[in-house]
PDB file of C-alpha atoms in Angstrom:
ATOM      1  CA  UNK A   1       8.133  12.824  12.661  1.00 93.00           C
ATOM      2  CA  UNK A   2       5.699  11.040  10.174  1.00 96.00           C
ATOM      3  CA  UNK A   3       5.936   6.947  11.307  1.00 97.00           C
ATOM      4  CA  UNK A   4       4.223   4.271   9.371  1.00 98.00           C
ATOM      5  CA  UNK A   5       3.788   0.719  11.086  1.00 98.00           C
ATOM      6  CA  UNK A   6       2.513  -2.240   8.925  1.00 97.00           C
ATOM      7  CA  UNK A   7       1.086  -5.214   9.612  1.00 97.00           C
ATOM      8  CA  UNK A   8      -0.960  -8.370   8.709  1.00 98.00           C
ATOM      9  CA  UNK A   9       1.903 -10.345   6.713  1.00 97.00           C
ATOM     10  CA  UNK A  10       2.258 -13.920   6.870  1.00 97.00           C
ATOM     11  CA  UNK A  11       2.166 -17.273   5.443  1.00 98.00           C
ATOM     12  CA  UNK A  12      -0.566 -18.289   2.743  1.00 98.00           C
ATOM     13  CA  UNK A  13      -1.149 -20.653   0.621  1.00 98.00           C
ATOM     14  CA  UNK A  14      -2.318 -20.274  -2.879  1.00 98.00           C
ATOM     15  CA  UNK A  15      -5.554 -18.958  -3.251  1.00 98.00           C
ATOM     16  CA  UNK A  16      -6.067 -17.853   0.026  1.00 98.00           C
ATOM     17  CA  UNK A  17      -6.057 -14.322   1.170  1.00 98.00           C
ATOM     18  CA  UNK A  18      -4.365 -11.460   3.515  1.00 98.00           C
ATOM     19  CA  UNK A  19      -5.150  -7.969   5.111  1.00 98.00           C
ATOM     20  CA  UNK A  20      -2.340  -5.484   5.444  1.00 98.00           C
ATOM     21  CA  UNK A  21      -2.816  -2.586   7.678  1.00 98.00           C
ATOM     22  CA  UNK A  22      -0.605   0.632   7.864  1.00 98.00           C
ATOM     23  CA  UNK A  23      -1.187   2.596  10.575  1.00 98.00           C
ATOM     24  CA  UNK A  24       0.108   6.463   9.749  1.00 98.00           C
ATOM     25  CA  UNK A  25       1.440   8.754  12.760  1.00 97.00           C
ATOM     26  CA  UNK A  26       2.968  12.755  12.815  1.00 96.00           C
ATOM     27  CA  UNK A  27       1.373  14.060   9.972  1.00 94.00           C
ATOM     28  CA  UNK A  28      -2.417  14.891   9.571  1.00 94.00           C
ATOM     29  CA  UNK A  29      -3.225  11.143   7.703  1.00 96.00           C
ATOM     30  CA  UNK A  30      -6.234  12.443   5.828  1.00 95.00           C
ATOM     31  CA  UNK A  31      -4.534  15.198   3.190  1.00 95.00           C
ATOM     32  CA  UNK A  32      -2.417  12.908   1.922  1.00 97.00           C
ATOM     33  CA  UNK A  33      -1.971  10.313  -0.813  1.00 97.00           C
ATOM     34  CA  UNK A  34      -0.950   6.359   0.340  1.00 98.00           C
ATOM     35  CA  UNK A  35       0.633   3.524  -1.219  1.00 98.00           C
ATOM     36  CA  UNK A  36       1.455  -0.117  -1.147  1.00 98.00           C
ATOM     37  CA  UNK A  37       4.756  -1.622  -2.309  1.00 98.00           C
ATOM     38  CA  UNK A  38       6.649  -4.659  -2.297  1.00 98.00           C
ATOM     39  CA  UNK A  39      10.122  -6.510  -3.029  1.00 98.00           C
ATOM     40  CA  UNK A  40      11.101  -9.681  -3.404  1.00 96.00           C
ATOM     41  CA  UNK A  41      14.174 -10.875  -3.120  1.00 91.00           C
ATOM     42  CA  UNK A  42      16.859 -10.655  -5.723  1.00 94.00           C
ATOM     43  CA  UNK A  43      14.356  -7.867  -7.508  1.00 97.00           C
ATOM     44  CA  UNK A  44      13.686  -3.939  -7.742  1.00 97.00           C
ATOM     45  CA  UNK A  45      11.036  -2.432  -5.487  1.00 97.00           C
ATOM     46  CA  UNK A  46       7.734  -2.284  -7.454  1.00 97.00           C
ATOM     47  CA  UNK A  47       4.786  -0.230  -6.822  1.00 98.00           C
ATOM     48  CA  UNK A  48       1.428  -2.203  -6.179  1.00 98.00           C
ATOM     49  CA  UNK A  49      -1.714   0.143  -5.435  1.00 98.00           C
ATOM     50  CA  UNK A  50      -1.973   3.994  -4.469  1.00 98.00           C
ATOM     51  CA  UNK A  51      -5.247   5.749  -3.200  1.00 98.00           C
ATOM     52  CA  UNK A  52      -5.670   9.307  -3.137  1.00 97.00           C
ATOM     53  CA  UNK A  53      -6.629  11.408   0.139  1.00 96.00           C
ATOM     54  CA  UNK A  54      -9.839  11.243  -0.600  1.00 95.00           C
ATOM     55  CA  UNK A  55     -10.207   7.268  -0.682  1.00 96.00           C
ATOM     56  CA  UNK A  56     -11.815   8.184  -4.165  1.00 97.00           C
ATOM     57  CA  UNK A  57      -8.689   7.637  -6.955  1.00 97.00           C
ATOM     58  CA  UNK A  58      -7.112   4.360  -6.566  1.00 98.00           C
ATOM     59  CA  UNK A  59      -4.064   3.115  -8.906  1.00 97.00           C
ATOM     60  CA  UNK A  60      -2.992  -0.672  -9.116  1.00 98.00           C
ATOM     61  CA  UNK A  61      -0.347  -2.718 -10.872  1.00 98.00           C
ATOM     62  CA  UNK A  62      -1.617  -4.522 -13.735  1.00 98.00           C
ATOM     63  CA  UNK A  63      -0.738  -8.140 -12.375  1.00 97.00           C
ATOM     64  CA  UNK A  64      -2.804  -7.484  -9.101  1.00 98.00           C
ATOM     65  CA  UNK A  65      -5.724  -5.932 -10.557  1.00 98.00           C
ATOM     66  CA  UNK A  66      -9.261  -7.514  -9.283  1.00 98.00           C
ATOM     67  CA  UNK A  67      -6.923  -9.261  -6.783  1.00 98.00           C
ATOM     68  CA  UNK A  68      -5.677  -6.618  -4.852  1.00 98.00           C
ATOM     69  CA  UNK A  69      -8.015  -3.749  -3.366  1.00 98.00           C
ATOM     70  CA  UNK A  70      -6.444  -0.769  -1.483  1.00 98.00           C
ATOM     71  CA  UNK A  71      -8.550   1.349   1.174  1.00 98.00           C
ATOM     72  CA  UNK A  72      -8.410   3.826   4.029  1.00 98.00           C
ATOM     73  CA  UNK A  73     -10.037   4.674   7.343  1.00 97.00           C
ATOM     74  CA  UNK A  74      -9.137   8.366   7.582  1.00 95.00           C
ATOM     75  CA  UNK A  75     -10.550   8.837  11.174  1.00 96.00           C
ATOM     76  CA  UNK A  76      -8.076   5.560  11.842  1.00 97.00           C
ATOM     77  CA  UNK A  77      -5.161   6.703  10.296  1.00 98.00           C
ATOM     78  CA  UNK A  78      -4.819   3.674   8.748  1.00 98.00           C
ATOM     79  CA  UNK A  79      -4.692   2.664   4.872  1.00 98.00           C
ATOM     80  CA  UNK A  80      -5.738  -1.182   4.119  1.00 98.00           C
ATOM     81  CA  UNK A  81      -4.243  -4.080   1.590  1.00 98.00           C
ATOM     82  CA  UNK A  82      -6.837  -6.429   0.690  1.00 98.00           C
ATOM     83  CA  UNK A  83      -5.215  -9.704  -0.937  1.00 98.00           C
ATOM     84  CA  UNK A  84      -7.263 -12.310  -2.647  1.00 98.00           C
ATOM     85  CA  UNK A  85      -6.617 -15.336  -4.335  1.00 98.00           C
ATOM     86  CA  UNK A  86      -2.762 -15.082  -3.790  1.00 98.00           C
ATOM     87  CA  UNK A  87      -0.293 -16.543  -6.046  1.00 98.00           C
ATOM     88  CA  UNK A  88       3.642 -17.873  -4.749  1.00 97.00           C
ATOM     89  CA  UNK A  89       5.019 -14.538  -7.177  1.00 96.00           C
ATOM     90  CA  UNK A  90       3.108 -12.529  -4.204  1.00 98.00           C
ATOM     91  CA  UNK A  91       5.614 -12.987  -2.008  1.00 98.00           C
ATOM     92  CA  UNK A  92       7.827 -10.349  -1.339  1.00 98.00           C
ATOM     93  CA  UNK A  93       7.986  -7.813   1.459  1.00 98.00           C
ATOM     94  CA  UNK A  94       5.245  -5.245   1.593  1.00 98.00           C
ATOM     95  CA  UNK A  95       5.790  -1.687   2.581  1.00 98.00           C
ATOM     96  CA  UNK A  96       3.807   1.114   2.881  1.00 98.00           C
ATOM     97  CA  UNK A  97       4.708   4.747   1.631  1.00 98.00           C
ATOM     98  CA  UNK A  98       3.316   8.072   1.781  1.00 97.00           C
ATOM     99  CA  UNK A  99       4.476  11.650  -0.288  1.00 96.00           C
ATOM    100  CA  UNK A 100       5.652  14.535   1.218  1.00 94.00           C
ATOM    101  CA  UNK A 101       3.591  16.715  -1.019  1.00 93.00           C
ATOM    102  CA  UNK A 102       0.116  16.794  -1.674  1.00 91.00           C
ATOM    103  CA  UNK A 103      -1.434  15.590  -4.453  1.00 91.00           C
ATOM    104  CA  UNK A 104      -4.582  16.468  -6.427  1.00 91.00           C
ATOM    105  CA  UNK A 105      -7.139  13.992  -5.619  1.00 91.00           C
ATOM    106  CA  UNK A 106      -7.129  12.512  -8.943  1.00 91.00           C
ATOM    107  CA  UNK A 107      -3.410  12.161  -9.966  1.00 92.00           C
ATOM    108  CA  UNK A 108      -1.297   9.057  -9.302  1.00 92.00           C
ATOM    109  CA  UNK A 109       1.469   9.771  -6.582  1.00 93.00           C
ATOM    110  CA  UNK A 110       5.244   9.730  -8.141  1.00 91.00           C
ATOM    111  CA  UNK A 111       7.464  10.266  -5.256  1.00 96.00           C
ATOM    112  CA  UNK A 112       7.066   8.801  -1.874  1.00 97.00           C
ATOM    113  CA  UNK A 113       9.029  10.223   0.891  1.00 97.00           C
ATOM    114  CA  UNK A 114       7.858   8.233   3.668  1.00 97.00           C
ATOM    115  CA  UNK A 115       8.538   4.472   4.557  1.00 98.00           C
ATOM    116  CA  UNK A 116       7.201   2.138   6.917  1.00 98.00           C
ATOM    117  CA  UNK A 117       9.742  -0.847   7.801  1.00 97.00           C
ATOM    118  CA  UNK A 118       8.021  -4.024   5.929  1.00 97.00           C
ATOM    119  CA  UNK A 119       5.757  -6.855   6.662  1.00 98.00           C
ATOM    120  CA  UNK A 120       6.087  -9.864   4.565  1.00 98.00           C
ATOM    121  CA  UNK A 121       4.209 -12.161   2.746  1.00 98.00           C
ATOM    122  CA  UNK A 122       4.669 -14.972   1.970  1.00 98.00           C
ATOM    123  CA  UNK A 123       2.814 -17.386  -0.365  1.00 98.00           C
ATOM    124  CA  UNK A 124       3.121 -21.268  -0.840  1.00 97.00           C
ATOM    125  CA  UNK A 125       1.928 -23.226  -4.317  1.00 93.00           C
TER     126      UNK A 125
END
């Protein structure tokens, strides 16, 4: 079955910065579209980057934009979270997700079927 394993959550202060990793298992990594997410408590999940299979099409939420950069090492299996200058409304619990379908390279992913089980972040003003 596919598995997703995250890691590279922790505390930060302010400004500083993180790495989250994702490493992707069961499923052949490369023809398929990954994404970041994250909740905080008390809120709704919200959506914070996508990249296509390709690496080429990447997607972010407005508020992380120029922050946050998503990647991916195909022959790793593993998709990347880049997160500079951090603020304390960062903090949340990241996940990883991947679709069940393929998408064309260029199109934002809608539905993500796949979960990994969360690595938080947390930031301190």
């Amino acid at each position: 079955q596919v598995q997703l394993v995250e890691s590279g959550g922790g505390l930060v202060q302010a400004g500083g910065s993180l790495r989250l990793s994702c490493v992707v298992s069961g499923r052949t990594f490369r023809m398929y579209a990954m994404g970041w997410f994250r909740q905080a408590p008390g809120k709704e999940r919200e959506f914070v980057a996508a990249i296509s299979w390709s690496g080429y099409y990447t997607f972010y939420l407005d508020s992380v934009k120029g922050r946050f950069t998503i990647s991916r090492d195909n022959t790793k299996s593993t998709v990347y979270l880049q997160m500079n200058s951090l603020k304390p409304e960062d903090t949340a619990a990241y996940y990883c997700a991947t679709p069940a379908s393929n998408y064309a390279d260029n199109v934002k992913p809608v539905r993500f079927d796949f979960w990994g089980q969360g690595t938080q972040v947390s930031v301190s003003s």
